[in-house]
Short mmCIF file of C-alpha atoms in Angstrom, two decimals:
data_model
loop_
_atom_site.label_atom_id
_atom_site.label_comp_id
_atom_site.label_asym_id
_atom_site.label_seq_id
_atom_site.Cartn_x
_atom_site.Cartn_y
_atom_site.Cartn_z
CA UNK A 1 -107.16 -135.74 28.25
CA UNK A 2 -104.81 -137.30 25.93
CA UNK A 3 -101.68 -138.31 26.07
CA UNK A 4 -98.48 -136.88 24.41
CA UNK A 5 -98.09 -139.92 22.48
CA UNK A 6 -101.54 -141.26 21.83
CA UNK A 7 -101.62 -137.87 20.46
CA UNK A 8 -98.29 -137.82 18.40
CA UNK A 9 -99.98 -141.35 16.85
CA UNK A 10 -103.07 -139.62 16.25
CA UNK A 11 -100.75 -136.82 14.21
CA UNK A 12 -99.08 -139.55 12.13
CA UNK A 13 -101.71 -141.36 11.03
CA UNK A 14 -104.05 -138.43 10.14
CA UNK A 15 -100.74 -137.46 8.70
CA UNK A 16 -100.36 -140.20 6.81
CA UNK A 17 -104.25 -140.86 5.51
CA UNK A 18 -104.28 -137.02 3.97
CA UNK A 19 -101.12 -137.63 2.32
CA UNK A 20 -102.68 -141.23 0.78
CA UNK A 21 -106.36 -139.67 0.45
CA UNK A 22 -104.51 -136.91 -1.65
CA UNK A 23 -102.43 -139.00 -3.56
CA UNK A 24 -105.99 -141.67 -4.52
CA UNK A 25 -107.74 -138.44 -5.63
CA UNK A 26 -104.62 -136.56 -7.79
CA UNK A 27 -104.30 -140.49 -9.61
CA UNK A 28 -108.22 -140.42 -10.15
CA UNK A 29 -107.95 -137.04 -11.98
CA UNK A 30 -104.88 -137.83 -14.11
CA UNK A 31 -107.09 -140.90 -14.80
CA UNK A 32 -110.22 -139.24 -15.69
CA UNK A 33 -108.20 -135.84 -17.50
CA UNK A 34 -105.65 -137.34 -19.18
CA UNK A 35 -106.73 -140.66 -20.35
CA UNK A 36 -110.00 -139.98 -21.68
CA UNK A 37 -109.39 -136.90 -23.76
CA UNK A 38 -107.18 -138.55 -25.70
CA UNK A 39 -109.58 -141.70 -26.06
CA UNK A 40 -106.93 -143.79 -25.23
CA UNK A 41 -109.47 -146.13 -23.11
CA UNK A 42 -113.14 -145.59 -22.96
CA UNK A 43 -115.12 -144.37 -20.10
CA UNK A 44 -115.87 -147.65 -18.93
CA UNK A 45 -112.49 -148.76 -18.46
CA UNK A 46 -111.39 -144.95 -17.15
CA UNK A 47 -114.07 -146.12 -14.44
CA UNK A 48 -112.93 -149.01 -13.41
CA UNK A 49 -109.53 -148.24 -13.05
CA UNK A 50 -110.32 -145.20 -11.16
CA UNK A 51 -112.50 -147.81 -8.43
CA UNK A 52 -109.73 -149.94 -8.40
CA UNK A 53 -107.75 -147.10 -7.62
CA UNK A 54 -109.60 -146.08 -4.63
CA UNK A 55 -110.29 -149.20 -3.83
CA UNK A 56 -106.67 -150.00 -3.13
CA UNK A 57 -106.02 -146.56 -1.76
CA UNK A 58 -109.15 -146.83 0.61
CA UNK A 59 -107.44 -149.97 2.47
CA UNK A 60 -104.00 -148.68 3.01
CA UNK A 61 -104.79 -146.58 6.04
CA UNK A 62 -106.26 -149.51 7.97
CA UNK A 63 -103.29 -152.25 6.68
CA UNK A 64 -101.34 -149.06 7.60
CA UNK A 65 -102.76 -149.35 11.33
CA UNK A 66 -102.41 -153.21 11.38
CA UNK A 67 -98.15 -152.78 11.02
CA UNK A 68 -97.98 -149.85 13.41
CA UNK A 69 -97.43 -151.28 16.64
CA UNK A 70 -95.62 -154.52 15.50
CA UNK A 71 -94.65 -156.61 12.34
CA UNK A 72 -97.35 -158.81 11.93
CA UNK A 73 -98.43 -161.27 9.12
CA UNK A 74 -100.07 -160.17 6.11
CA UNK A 75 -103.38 -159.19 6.65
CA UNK A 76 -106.35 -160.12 4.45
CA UNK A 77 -106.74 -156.16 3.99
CA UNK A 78 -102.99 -156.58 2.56
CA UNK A 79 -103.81 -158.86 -0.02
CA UNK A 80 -106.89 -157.09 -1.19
CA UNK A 81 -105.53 -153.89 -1.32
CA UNK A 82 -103.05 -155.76 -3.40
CA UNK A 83 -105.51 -157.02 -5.48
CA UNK A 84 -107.30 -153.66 -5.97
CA UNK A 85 -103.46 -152.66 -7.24
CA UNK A 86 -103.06 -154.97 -9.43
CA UNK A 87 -106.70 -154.40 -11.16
CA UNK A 88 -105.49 -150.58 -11.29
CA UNK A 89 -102.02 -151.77 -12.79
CA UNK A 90 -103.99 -153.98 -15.41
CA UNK A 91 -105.98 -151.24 -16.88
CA UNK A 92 -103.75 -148.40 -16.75
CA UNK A 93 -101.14 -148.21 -19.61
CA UNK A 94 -98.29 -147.22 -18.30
CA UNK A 95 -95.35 -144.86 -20.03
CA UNK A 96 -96.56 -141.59 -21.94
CA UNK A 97 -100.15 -142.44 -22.19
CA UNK A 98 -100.53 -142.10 -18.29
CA UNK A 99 -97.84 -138.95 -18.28
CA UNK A 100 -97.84 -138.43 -14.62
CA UNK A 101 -96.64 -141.67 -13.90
CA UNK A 102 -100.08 -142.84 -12.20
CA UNK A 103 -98.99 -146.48 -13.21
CA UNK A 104 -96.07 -146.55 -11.25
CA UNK A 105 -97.42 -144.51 -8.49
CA UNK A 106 -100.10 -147.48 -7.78
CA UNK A 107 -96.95 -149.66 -7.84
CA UNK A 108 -95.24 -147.59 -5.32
CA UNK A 109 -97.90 -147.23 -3.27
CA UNK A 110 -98.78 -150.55 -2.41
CA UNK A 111 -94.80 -151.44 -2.08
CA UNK A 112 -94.67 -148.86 0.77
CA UNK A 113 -97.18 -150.85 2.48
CA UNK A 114 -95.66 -154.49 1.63
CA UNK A 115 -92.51 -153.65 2.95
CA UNK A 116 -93.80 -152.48 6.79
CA UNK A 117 -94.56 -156.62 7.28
CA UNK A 118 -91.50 -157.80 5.76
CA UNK A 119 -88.13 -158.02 7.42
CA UNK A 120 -85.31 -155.38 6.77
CA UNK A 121 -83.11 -157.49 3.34
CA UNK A 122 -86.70 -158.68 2.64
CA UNK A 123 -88.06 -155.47 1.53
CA UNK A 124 -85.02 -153.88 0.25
CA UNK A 125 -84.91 -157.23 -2.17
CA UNK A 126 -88.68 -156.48 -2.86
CA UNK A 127 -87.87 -152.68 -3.22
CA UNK A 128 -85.02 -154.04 -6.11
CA UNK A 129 -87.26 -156.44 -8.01
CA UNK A 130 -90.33 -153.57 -7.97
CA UNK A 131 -88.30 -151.37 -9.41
CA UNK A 132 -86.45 -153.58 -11.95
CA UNK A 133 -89.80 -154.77 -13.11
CA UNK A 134 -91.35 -151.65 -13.39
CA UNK A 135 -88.53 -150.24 -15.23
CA UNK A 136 -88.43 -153.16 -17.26
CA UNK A 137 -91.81 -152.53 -18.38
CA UNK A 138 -92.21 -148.92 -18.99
CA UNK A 139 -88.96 -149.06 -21.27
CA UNK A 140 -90.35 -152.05 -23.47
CA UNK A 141 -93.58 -150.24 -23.76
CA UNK A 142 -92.94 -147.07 -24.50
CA UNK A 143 -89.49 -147.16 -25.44
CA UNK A 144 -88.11 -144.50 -23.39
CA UNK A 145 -84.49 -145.11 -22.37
CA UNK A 146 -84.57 -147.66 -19.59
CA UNK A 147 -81.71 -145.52 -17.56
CA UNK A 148 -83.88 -142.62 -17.36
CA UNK A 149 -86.73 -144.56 -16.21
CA UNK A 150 -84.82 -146.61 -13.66
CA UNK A 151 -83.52 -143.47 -12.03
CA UNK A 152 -87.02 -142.15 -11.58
CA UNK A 153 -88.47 -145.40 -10.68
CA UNK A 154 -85.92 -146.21 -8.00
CA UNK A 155 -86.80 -142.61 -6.17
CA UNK A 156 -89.91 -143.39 -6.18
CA UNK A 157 -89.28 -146.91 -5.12
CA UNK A 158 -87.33 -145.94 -2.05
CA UNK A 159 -88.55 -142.49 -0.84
CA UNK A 160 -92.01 -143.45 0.18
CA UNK A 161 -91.35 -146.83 1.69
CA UNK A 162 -88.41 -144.81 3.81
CA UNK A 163 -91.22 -142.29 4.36
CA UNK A 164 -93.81 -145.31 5.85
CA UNK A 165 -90.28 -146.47 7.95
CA UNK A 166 -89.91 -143.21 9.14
CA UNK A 167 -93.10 -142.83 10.73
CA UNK A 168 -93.36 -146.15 12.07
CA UNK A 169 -89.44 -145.75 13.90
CA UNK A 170 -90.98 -142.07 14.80
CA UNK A 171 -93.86 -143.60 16.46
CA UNK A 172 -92.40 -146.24 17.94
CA UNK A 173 -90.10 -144.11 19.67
CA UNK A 174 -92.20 -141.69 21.10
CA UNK A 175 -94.06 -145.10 22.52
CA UNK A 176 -90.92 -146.45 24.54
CA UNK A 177 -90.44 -143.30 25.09
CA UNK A 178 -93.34 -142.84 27.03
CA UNK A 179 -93.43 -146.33 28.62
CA UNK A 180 -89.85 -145.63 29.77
CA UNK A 181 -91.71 -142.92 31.57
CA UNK A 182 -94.18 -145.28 33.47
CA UNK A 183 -91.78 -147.42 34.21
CA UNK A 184 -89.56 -145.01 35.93
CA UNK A 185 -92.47 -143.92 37.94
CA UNK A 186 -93.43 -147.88 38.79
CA UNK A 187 -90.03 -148.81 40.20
CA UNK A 188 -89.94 -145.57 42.45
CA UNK A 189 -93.00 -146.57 43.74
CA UNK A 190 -91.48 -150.01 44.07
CA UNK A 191 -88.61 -148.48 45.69
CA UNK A 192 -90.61 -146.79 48.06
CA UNK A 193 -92.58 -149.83 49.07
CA UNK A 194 -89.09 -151.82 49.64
CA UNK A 195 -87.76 -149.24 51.48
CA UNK A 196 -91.24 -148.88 53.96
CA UNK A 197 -91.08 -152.61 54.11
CA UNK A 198 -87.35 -152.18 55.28
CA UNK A 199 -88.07 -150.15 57.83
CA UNK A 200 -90.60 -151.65 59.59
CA UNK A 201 -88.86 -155.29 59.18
CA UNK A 202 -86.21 -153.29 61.62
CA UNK A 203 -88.57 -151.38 63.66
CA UNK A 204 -90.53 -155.12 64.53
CA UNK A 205 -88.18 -157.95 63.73
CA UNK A 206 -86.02 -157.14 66.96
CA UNK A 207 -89.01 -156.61 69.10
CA UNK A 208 -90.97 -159.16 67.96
CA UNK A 209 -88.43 -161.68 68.31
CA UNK A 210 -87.92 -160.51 71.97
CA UNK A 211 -91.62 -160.28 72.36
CA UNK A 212 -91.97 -163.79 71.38
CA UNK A 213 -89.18 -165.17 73.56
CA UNK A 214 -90.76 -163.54 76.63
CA UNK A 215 -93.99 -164.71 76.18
CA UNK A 216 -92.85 -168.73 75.75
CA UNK A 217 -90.80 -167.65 79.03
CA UNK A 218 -93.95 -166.33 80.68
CA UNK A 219 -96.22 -169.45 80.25
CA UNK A 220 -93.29 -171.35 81.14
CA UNK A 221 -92.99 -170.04 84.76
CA UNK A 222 -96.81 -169.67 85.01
CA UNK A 223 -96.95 -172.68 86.64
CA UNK A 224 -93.58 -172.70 88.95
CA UNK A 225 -93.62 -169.02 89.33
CA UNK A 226 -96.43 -166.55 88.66
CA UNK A 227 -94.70 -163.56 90.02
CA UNK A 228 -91.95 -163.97 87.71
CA UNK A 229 -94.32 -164.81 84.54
CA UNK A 230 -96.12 -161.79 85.42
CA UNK A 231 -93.16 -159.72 85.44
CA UNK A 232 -92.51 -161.07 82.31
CA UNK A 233 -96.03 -160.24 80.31
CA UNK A 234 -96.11 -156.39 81.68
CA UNK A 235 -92.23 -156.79 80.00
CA UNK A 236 -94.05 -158.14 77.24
CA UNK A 237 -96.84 -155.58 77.28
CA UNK A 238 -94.16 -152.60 77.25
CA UNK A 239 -92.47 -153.44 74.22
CA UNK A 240 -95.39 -153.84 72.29
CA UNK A 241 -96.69 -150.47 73.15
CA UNK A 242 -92.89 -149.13 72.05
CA UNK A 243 -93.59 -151.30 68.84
CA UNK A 244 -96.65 -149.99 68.33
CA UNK A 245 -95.43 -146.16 68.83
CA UNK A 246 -92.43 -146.87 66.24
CA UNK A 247 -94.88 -147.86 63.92
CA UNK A 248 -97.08 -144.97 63.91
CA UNK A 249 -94.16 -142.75 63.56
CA UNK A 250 -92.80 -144.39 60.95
CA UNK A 251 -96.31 -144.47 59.26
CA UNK A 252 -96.47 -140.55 59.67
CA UNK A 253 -93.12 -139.74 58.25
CA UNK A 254 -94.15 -141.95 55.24
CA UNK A 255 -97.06 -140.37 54.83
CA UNK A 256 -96.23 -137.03 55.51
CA UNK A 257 -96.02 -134.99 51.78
CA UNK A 258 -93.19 -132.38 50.80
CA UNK A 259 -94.98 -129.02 49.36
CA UNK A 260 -91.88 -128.54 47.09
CA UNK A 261 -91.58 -131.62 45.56
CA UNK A 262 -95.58 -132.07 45.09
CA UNK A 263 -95.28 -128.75 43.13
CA UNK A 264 -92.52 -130.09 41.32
CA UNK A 265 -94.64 -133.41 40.63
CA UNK A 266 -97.52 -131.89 39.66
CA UNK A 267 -96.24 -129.38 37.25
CA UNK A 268 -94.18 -132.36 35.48
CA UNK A 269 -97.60 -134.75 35.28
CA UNK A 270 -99.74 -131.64 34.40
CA UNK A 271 -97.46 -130.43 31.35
CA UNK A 272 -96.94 -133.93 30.49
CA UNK A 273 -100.60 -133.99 29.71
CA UNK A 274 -100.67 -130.71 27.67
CA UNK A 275 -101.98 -128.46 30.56
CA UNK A 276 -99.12 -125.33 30.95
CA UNK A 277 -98.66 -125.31 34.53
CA UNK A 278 -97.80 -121.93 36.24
CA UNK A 279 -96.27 -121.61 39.76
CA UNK A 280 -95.99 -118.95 42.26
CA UNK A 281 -95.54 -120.04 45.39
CA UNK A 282 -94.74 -118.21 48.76
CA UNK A 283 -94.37 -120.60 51.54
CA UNK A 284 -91.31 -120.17 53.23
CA UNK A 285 -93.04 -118.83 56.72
CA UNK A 286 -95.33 -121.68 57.03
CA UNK A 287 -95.11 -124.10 59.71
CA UNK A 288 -94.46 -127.78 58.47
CA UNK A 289 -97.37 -129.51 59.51
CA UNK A 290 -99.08 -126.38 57.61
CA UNK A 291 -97.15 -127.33 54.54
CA UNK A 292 -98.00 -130.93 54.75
CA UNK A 293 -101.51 -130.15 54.52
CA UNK A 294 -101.14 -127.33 51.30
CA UNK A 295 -99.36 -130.25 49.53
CA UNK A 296 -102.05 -132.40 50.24
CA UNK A 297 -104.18 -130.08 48.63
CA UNK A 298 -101.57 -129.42 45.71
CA UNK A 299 -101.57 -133.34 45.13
CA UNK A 300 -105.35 -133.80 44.75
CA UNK A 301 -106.65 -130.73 42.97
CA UNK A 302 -103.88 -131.88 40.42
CA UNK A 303 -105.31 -135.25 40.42
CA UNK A 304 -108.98 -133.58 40.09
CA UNK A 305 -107.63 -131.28 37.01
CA UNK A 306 -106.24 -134.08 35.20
CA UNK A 307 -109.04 -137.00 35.91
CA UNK A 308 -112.15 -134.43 35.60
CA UNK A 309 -111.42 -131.60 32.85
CA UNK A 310 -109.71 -130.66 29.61
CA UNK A 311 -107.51 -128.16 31.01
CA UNK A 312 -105.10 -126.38 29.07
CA UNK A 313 -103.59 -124.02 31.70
CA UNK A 314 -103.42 -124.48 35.38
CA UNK A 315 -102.09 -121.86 37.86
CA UNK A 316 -101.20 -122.59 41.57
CA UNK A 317 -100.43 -119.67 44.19
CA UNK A 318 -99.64 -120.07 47.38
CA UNK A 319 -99.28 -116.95 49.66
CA UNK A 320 -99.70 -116.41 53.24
CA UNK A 321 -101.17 -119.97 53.58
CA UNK A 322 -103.92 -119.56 51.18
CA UNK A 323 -103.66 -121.95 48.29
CA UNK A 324 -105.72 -121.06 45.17
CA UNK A 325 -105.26 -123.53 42.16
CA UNK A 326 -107.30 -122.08 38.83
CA UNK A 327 -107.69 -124.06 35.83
CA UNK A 328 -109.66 -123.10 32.36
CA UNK A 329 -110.82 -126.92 31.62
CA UNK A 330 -114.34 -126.70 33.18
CA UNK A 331 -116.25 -129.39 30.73
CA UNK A 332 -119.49 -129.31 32.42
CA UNK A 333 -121.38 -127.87 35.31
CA UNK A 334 -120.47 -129.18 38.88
CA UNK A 335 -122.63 -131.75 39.97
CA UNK A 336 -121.34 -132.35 43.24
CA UNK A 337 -117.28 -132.90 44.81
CA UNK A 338 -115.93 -136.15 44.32
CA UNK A 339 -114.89 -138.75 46.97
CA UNK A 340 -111.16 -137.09 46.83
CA UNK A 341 -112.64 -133.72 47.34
CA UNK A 342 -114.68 -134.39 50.18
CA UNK A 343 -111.51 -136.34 52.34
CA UNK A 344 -109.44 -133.27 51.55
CA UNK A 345 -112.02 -130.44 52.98
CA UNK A 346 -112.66 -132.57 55.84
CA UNK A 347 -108.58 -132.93 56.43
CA UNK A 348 -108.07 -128.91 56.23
CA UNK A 349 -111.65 -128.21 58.24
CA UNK A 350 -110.07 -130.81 60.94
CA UNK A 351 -107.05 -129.09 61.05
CA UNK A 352 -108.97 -126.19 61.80
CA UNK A 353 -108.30 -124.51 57.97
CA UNK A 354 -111.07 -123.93 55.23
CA UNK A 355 -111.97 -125.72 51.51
CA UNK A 356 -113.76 -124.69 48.63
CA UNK A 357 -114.02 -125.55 44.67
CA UNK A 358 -116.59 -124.55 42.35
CA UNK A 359 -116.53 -123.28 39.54
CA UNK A 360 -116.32 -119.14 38.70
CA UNK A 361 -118.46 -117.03 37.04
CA UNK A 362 -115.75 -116.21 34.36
CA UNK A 363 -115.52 -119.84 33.18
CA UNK A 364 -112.84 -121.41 35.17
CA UNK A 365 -112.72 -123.56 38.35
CA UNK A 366 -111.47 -122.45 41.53
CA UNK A 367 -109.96 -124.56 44.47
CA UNK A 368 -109.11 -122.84 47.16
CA UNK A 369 -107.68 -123.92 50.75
CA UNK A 370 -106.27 -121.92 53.63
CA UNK A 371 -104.44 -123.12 56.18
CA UNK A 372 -104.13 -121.90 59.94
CA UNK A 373 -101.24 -119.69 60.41
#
């Protein structure tokens, strides 16, 4: 299932290759309709300006690709799409003969890619000079008034190389975005592993210590005094069963799961990964250890509908310690539960409760647990 922004970059650049696939195939028709009537070049020349055309056009989506994620160097995709541009700009008069302004639109184009490896005063300097030169020689030309065609160059000239900006900064911020995201969630768990390392460093450095002291004292005096040492090991003994009972408590309250705040979690991770996620929970009378168990199950059928379908809705109920947890992203037919599965039914079976998922006649899957009252 993917991601909201693996999916926003998919949008963007799909985005971005119709735009540039519609633009190639409007220039190759103004080419081909309004160039040739007029014999103002001859077929053979309409042709290769149109390949040249594509040919640039064709490469921008993948040099497009190459600047997305960082600035790098030019690419040798760059320079040939640069060189397809330039054979377009060679054969195409520009000025009245190509009215639509397909000349400078191949200009344009391939600017709005240059300037996505260039720093910031770097491309606004190559924005200027593309747009002086152009201007410079469309007015020579055809001798239309050079203001006129310097105001329409220089929109064209910035608006599309803004536009290619745009979607990169959009992009790029959905990214951190998201990777602010996973790193929140790594330094709670990191958090959480400080804190469980806290406690047991003051649960067992104290007895430890006076676990260690006794025992030096006990072969000490098991030579002088063996009733003493003695003494001292079943001393020793007791406080490591103590330290051994502190642990295991503290191992159960760590492990022990919250039903609210796994229903919280799990509606957060499963709308975070496009699956609507619809509560209705009713487990106020339950006992605690009861709870601990639903939100076992609430934890790893979420884990099961994000890892092993494409669902798109998910709904959880929870009422009179029966759990159900339906989801409309059955892919293929069941082949057997998973490792996760298989723990949890044989957790809630233990506990004396019941566990079952498969999927349903009507096209959904169905995990359902109940716990003892």
């Amino acid at each position: 299932m993917a991601t909201r922004p693996e999916t926003a970059r998919k949008i963007l650049l799909y985005w971005m290759d119709g735009m540039i696939g519609l633009l190639a195939v409007v220039m190759s028709l103004l080419v081909v309709t309004a160039l040739i009537p007029p014999a103002r070049i001859s077929v053979p020349h309409a042709v290769a300006a149109v390949l040249c055309l594509l040919g640039s056009s064709a490469l921008v989506p993948f040099v497009l690709r190459a600047a997305y994620d960082n600035r790098p160097r030019p690419t040798v995709k760059l320079v040939a799409s640069g060189l397809f541009a330039a054979g377009a700009l060679a054969l195409l008069p520009p000025g009245p003969v190509s009215p639509s302004g397909t000349w400078e639109m191949v200009a344009t184009l391939w600017l709005s890619t240059v300037v996505l490896f260039l720093p910031l005063w770097w491309a606004v300097f190559a924005i200027v000079v593309t747009a002086g030169a152009v201007t410079t020689v469309v007015a020579v030309i055809t001798g239309q008034p050079w203001q006129l065609v310097l105001i329409s160059q220089t929109i064209s000239s910035v608006l599309l190389p803004v536009a290619m900006w745009l979607w990169r900064w959009l992009w790029r911020t959905i990214k951190e975005a998201h990777e602010g995201q996973e790193a929140k969630a790594r330094l709670a768990v990191s958090e959480e592993r400080l804190r469980f390392a806290r406690d047991l460093h003051d649960l067992l450095g104290h007895s430890l210590s006076v676990i260690t002291l006794k025992s030096e004292l006990a072969a000490k005096l098991a030579t002088k005094d063996a009733g003493r040492a003695a003494a001292e090991m079943a001393e020793v003994r007791r406080l490591a069963g103590e330290s051994l009972a502190e642990v295991q408590l503290a191992v159960d309250g760590y492990r022990e799961l919250d039903l609210d705040q796994e229903l919280a979690g799990v509606r957060a991770a499963l709308e975070a990964a496009g699956t609507r996620c619809l509560i209705d929970a009713r487990a106020e009378d339950l006992s605690p250890s009861a709870r601990a168990l639903l939100a076992w199950v609430v934890r790893e059928g979420a884990t099961n509908v994000l890892k092993h379908s494409a669902a798109t809705c998910c709904a959880i109920t929870i009422d009179g310690g029966v759990l159900e947890m339906r989801n409309d992203g059955v892919v293929e037919p069941a082949t057997g539960s998973g490792s996760g599965l298989r723990g949890l039914s044989e957790r809630l079976v233990t506990a004396g409760g019941s566990f079952s998922a498969q999927p349903t006649p009507g096209g959904e899957f169905l995990l359902r647990a109940a716990v003892p009252a």
